[in-house]
Coordinates of C-alpha atoms in Angstrom, one line a residue:
Chain F
Q1 CA -8.5 57.8 -54.6
Q2 CA -6.0 57.2 -51.5
Q3 CA -7.6 54.4 -49.5
V4 CA -5.3 54.7 -46.7
K5 CA -3.8 58.1 -45.5
Q6 CA -0.7 58.1 -43.6
S7 CA 1.1 61.0 -41.6
P8 CA 3.4 62.3 -41.2
Q9 CA 5.5 62.0 -44.3
S10 CA 8.6 62.4 -42.3
L11 CA 9.5 62.3 -38.7
I12 CA 12.7 63.2 -36.6
V13 CA 12.8 61.8 -33.1
Q14 CA 15.6 61.9 -30.4
K15 CA 17.1 58.6 -29.1
G16 CA 14.8 57.5 -26.3
G17 CA 11.8 59.3 -27.7
I18 CA 8.4 58.0 -28.6
S19 CA 7.6 57.9 -32.6
I20 CA 4.0 58.0 -33.6
I21 CA 2.6 57.4 -37.1
N22 CA -0.8 57.7 -37.9
C23 CA -3.1 56.1 -40.6
A24 CA -6.8 56.7 -41.6
Y25 CA -9.0 54.6 -43.8
E26 CA -12.4 54.9 -45.4
N27 CA -13.3 51.4 -46.3
T28 CA -15.0 49.6 -43.4
A29 CA -14.5 46.2 -45.1
F30 CA -10.8 46.2 -44.1
D31 CA -10.1 43.7 -41.6
Y32 CA -6.5 43.3 -41.5
F33 CA -4.0 46.3 -40.9
P34 CA -0.2 45.5 -41.2
W35 CA 2.8 47.8 -40.9
Y36 CA 5.7 47.3 -43.0
Q37 CA 9.3 48.5 -42.2
Q38 CA 11.9 49.4 -45.0
F39 CA 15.6 50.0 -44.3
P40 CA 17.5 52.0 -46.9
G41 CA 18.5 49.9 -49.9
K42 CA 16.1 47.0 -48.7
G43 CA 12.8 45.9 -49.6
P44 CA 9.8 46.4 -47.2
A45 CA 9.0 43.6 -44.5
L46 CA 6.2 43.0 -42.2
L47 CA 6.9 44.6 -38.8
I48 CA 3.4 43.9 -36.9
A49 CA -0.2 43.8 -37.9
I50 CA -3.6 44.0 -36.1
R51 CA -7.3 42.9 -36.6
P52 CA -10.1 45.4 -35.8
D53 CA -11.2 43.1 -32.8
V54 CA -8.7 44.4 -30.7
S55 CA -7.8 47.9 -29.8
E56 CA -4.0 47.4 -29.2
K57 CA -1.3 45.0 -30.1
K58 CA 2.3 45.2 -28.7
E59 CA 5.5 43.6 -29.8
G60 CA 8.3 44.6 -27.9
R61 CA 8.7 48.4 -28.4
F62 CA 6.3 48.5 -31.1
T63 CA 2.6 49.0 -30.6
I64 CA -0.3 49.3 -32.9
S65 CA -3.3 51.2 -31.4
F66 CA -6.7 50.8 -33.3
N67 CA -9.7 53.0 -33.2
K68 CA -12.5 51.2 -35.1
S69 CA -15.1 53.9 -34.7
A70 CA -12.7 56.7 -36.0
K71 CA -11.2 54.4 -38.6
Q72 CA -7.8 55.1 -37.5
F73 CA -4.9 53.2 -36.6
S74 CA -1.5 54.3 -35.4
L75 CA 2.1 52.8 -34.8
H76 CA 4.0 53.8 -31.5
I77 CA 7.7 53.2 -31.2
M78 CA 8.8 53.4 -27.6
D79 CA 12.3 54.2 -26.6
S80 CA 13.0 54.9 -30.3
Q81 CA 16.6 53.8 -31.3
P82 CA 18.7 55.0 -34.4
G83 CA 18.3 51.4 -35.5
D84 CA 14.7 52.1 -36.0
S85 CA 15.6 54.7 -38.6
A86 CA 13.6 53.6 -41.6
T87 CA 10.5 54.1 -43.6
Y88 CA 7.3 52.8 -42.3
F89 CA 4.2 51.8 -44.3
C90 CA 0.8 51.1 -43.0
A91 CA -1.7 49.1 -45.1
A92 CA -5.1 47.6 -45.1
I93 CA -7.0 44.9 -46.8
N94 CA -10.3 42.9 -46.7
Q95 CA -9.0 39.5 -46.3
G96 CA -12.4 38.0 -47.2
G97 CA -12.6 40.0 -50.4
S98 CA -10.8 39.9 -53.8
E99 CA -9.0 43.1 -53.6
K100 CA -5.2 43.7 -52.8
L101 CA -3.4 45.0 -50.0
V102 CA -3.5 48.9 -50.1
F103 CA -0.5 50.8 -48.7
G104 CA 0.0 54.3 -47.2
K105 CA 2.4 56.7 -48.7
G106 CA 4.9 55.9 -46.1
T107 CA 6.6 57.7 -43.3
K108 CA 10.6 58.2 -43.2
L109 CA 11.7 58.0 -39.7
T110 CA 15.0 59.4 -38.4
V111 CA 16.0 58.7 -34.8
N112 CA 18.9 60.9 -33.8
P113 CA 21.6 59.6 -31.3
Chain B
N1 CA 16.6 29.5 -49.4
A2 CA 16.9 32.8 -51.0
G3 CA 13.1 34.2 -50.6
V4 CA 12.7 36.6 -53.4
T5 CA 15.5 37.6 -55.8
Q6 CA 15.5 40.3 -58.4
T7 CA 18.0 41.1 -61.2
P8 CA 19.6 43.4 -62.0
K9 CA 20.3 45.5 -58.7
F10 CA 21.0 48.6 -60.7
Q11 CA 20.4 49.5 -64.4
V12 CA 20.9 52.8 -66.4
L13 CA 18.9 53.0 -69.6
K14 CA 18.7 55.7 -72.3
T15 CA 15.0 56.9 -73.3
G16 CA 13.6 54.6 -75.8
Q17 CA 15.6 51.4 -74.8
S18 CA 13.9 48.2 -73.7
M19 CA 14.8 45.8 -70.8
T20 CA 13.2 43.2 -68.7
L21 CA 13.4 43.2 -64.9
Q22 CA 13.5 39.5 -63.5
C23 CA 12.1 38.2 -60.3
A24 CA 12.1 34.7 -58.9
Q25 CA 10.8 33.3 -55.5
D26 CA 11.7 30.0 -54.0
M27 CA 8.7 30.2 -51.4
N28 CA 6.1 28.3 -53.4
H29 CA 3.9 31.2 -53.3
N30 CA 0.9 31.6 -55.7
S31 CA 0.8 35.4 -56.0
M32 CA 3.5 37.8 -57.4
Y33 CA 3.4 41.7 -57.6
W34 CA 5.5 44.4 -59.3
Y35 CA 5.6 47.7 -57.4
R36 CA 7.5 51.0 -58.2
Q37 CA 8.6 53.2 -55.3
D38 CA 8.9 57.0 -55.7
P39 CA 9.8 59.7 -53.1
G40 CA 6.5 60.8 -51.6
M41 CA 4.5 58.3 -53.7
G42 CA 4.8 55.1 -51.7
L43 CA 4.6 51.8 -53.2
R44 CA 2.4 51.7 -56.3
L45 CA 1.1 48.3 -57.8
I46 CA 2.2 47.9 -61.5
Y47 CA 0.8 44.5 -62.2
Y48 CA 0.3 41.3 -60.3
S49 CA -0.4 37.7 -60.8
A50 CA -2.7 36.0 -58.6
S51 CA -1.7 32.6 -59.7
E52 CA 0.5 30.9 -62.5
G53 CA -1.2 31.7 -65.8
T54 CA -2.9 34.9 -64.7
T55 CA -1.9 38.6 -64.8
D56 CA -3.8 41.7 -63.9
K57 CA -3.1 45.4 -64.2
G58 CA -2.6 47.5 -60.8
E59 CA -2.7 51.1 -60.3
V60 CA 0.1 52.3 -62.9
P61 CA 0.4 49.7 -65.4
N62 CA 1.0 52.1 -68.6
G63 CA 4.3 51.5 -70.3
Y64 CA 4.9 48.1 -68.7
N65 CA 4.2 44.5 -69.7
V66 CA 4.5 41.3 -67.3
S67 CA 5.1 37.6 -67.9
R68 CA 4.4 35.0 -65.4
L69 CA 6.9 32.5 -67.0
N70 CA 5.9 29.8 -64.2
K71 CA 5.1 29.6 -60.6
R72 CA 8.5 30.9 -59.5
E73 CA 9.2 33.6 -62.0
F74 CA 7.5 36.9 -62.8
S75 CA 9.1 39.5 -65.1
L76 CA 8.5 43.1 -65.8
R77 CA 9.3 44.4 -69.3
L78 CA 9.8 48.1 -70.3
E79 CA 9.3 48.2 -74.2
S80 CA 10.5 51.9 -74.5
A81 CA 11.9 53.4 -71.4
A82 CA 11.0 57.0 -70.4
P83 CA 12.4 59.1 -67.8
S84 CA 9.2 59.1 -65.8
Q85 CA 10.0 55.3 -65.4
T86 CA 13.1 56.1 -63.2
S87 CA 12.3 54.5 -60.0
V88 CA 13.1 51.6 -57.6
Y89 CA 11.2 48.4 -58.7
F90 CA 10.2 45.9 -56.0
C91 CA 8.9 42.3 -56.7
A92 CA 6.8 40.8 -53.8
T93 CA 5.1 37.3 -53.4
T94 CA 2.2 36.1 -51.1
Q95 CA 0.6 32.8 -50.8
G96 CA -2.8 34.2 -51.5
L97 CA -3.8 37.8 -52.2
A98 CA -4.6 38.5 -48.6
D99 CA -1.4 37.0 -47.0
T100 CA 1.8 38.8 -45.9
Q101 CA 3.8 40.1 -48.8
Y102 CA 7.5 39.3 -49.1
F103 CA 9.6 41.6 -50.9
G104 CA 12.8 41.3 -53.0
P105 CA 15.6 43.6 -52.5
G106 CA 14.5 45.9 -55.4
T107 CA 16.1 47.2 -58.8
R108 CA 17.0 50.8 -59.1
L109 CA 16.4 52.0 -62.5
T110 CA 17.4 55.2 -64.1
V111 CA 16.3 56.3 -67.5
L112 CA 18.2 59.1 -69.0

C-alpha cells in the first residue's frame, strides 16, 4: 500500500525552465509534508516543508503548492539550474501520531545546460 | 560535529557471507533508522529504533537484524547475504519520530 504517490519518476528540464513534481496522498491525518533532495552519492536532506494550514510555501526558487481538498501537493522549481539536478522525494507524516515518515518513490530531475 | 556517519562506504560480498553496517550519530537524537534505496523503489524502511533500547520492524525487515548499541550507534546486520540485498543503505536519525530526518552518506553494498 503506497501511501504517497509521486510523479513523474524522471524529469528532464532545460536550464531556466520550471520543474514540477507532484505527490498525492490518501491519509487525511497527515499534517506535515516535507520534501527531501538527494544529490548523487549523498544521503537525502530536507529541502522545504509545508503544513496543510497554508496553500503555498516559497523558499527562494523552490515553492510547495498544497491542495488539501484534492489531497495533493507539488514542488515547483523556478529558473531550474544544472545544480538542481538531483532526486527529489516527497513525504508525509501525522506529527501527532505514532507512525513514521512515509516517502514517495522519488523523482530524478535532470536540468540540461 | 560529523552528524551521521556510516561505515563502510562500499562493500562487496559473496552470497551467504555476513556483515554488519555501522551507523553513528553525534546529534544526540533519540530515534535512528535504516533504509535501503533501490532504483524506482524509493527509500524503504528496514528497521528503526524510536529510542535507546527499542527496535521495531519497518517495511522490509526480512534478512536483516539490528542492534541499538547505545544512543549514538545503530547497526544493521546481514546474516547470510543474498543478491537481492544489493542496494544502497542509508542510516538516518531524528530527535522524535515526527521530526526532520538527517541521513548519513550511505553504504553501497553489492552481493555477488
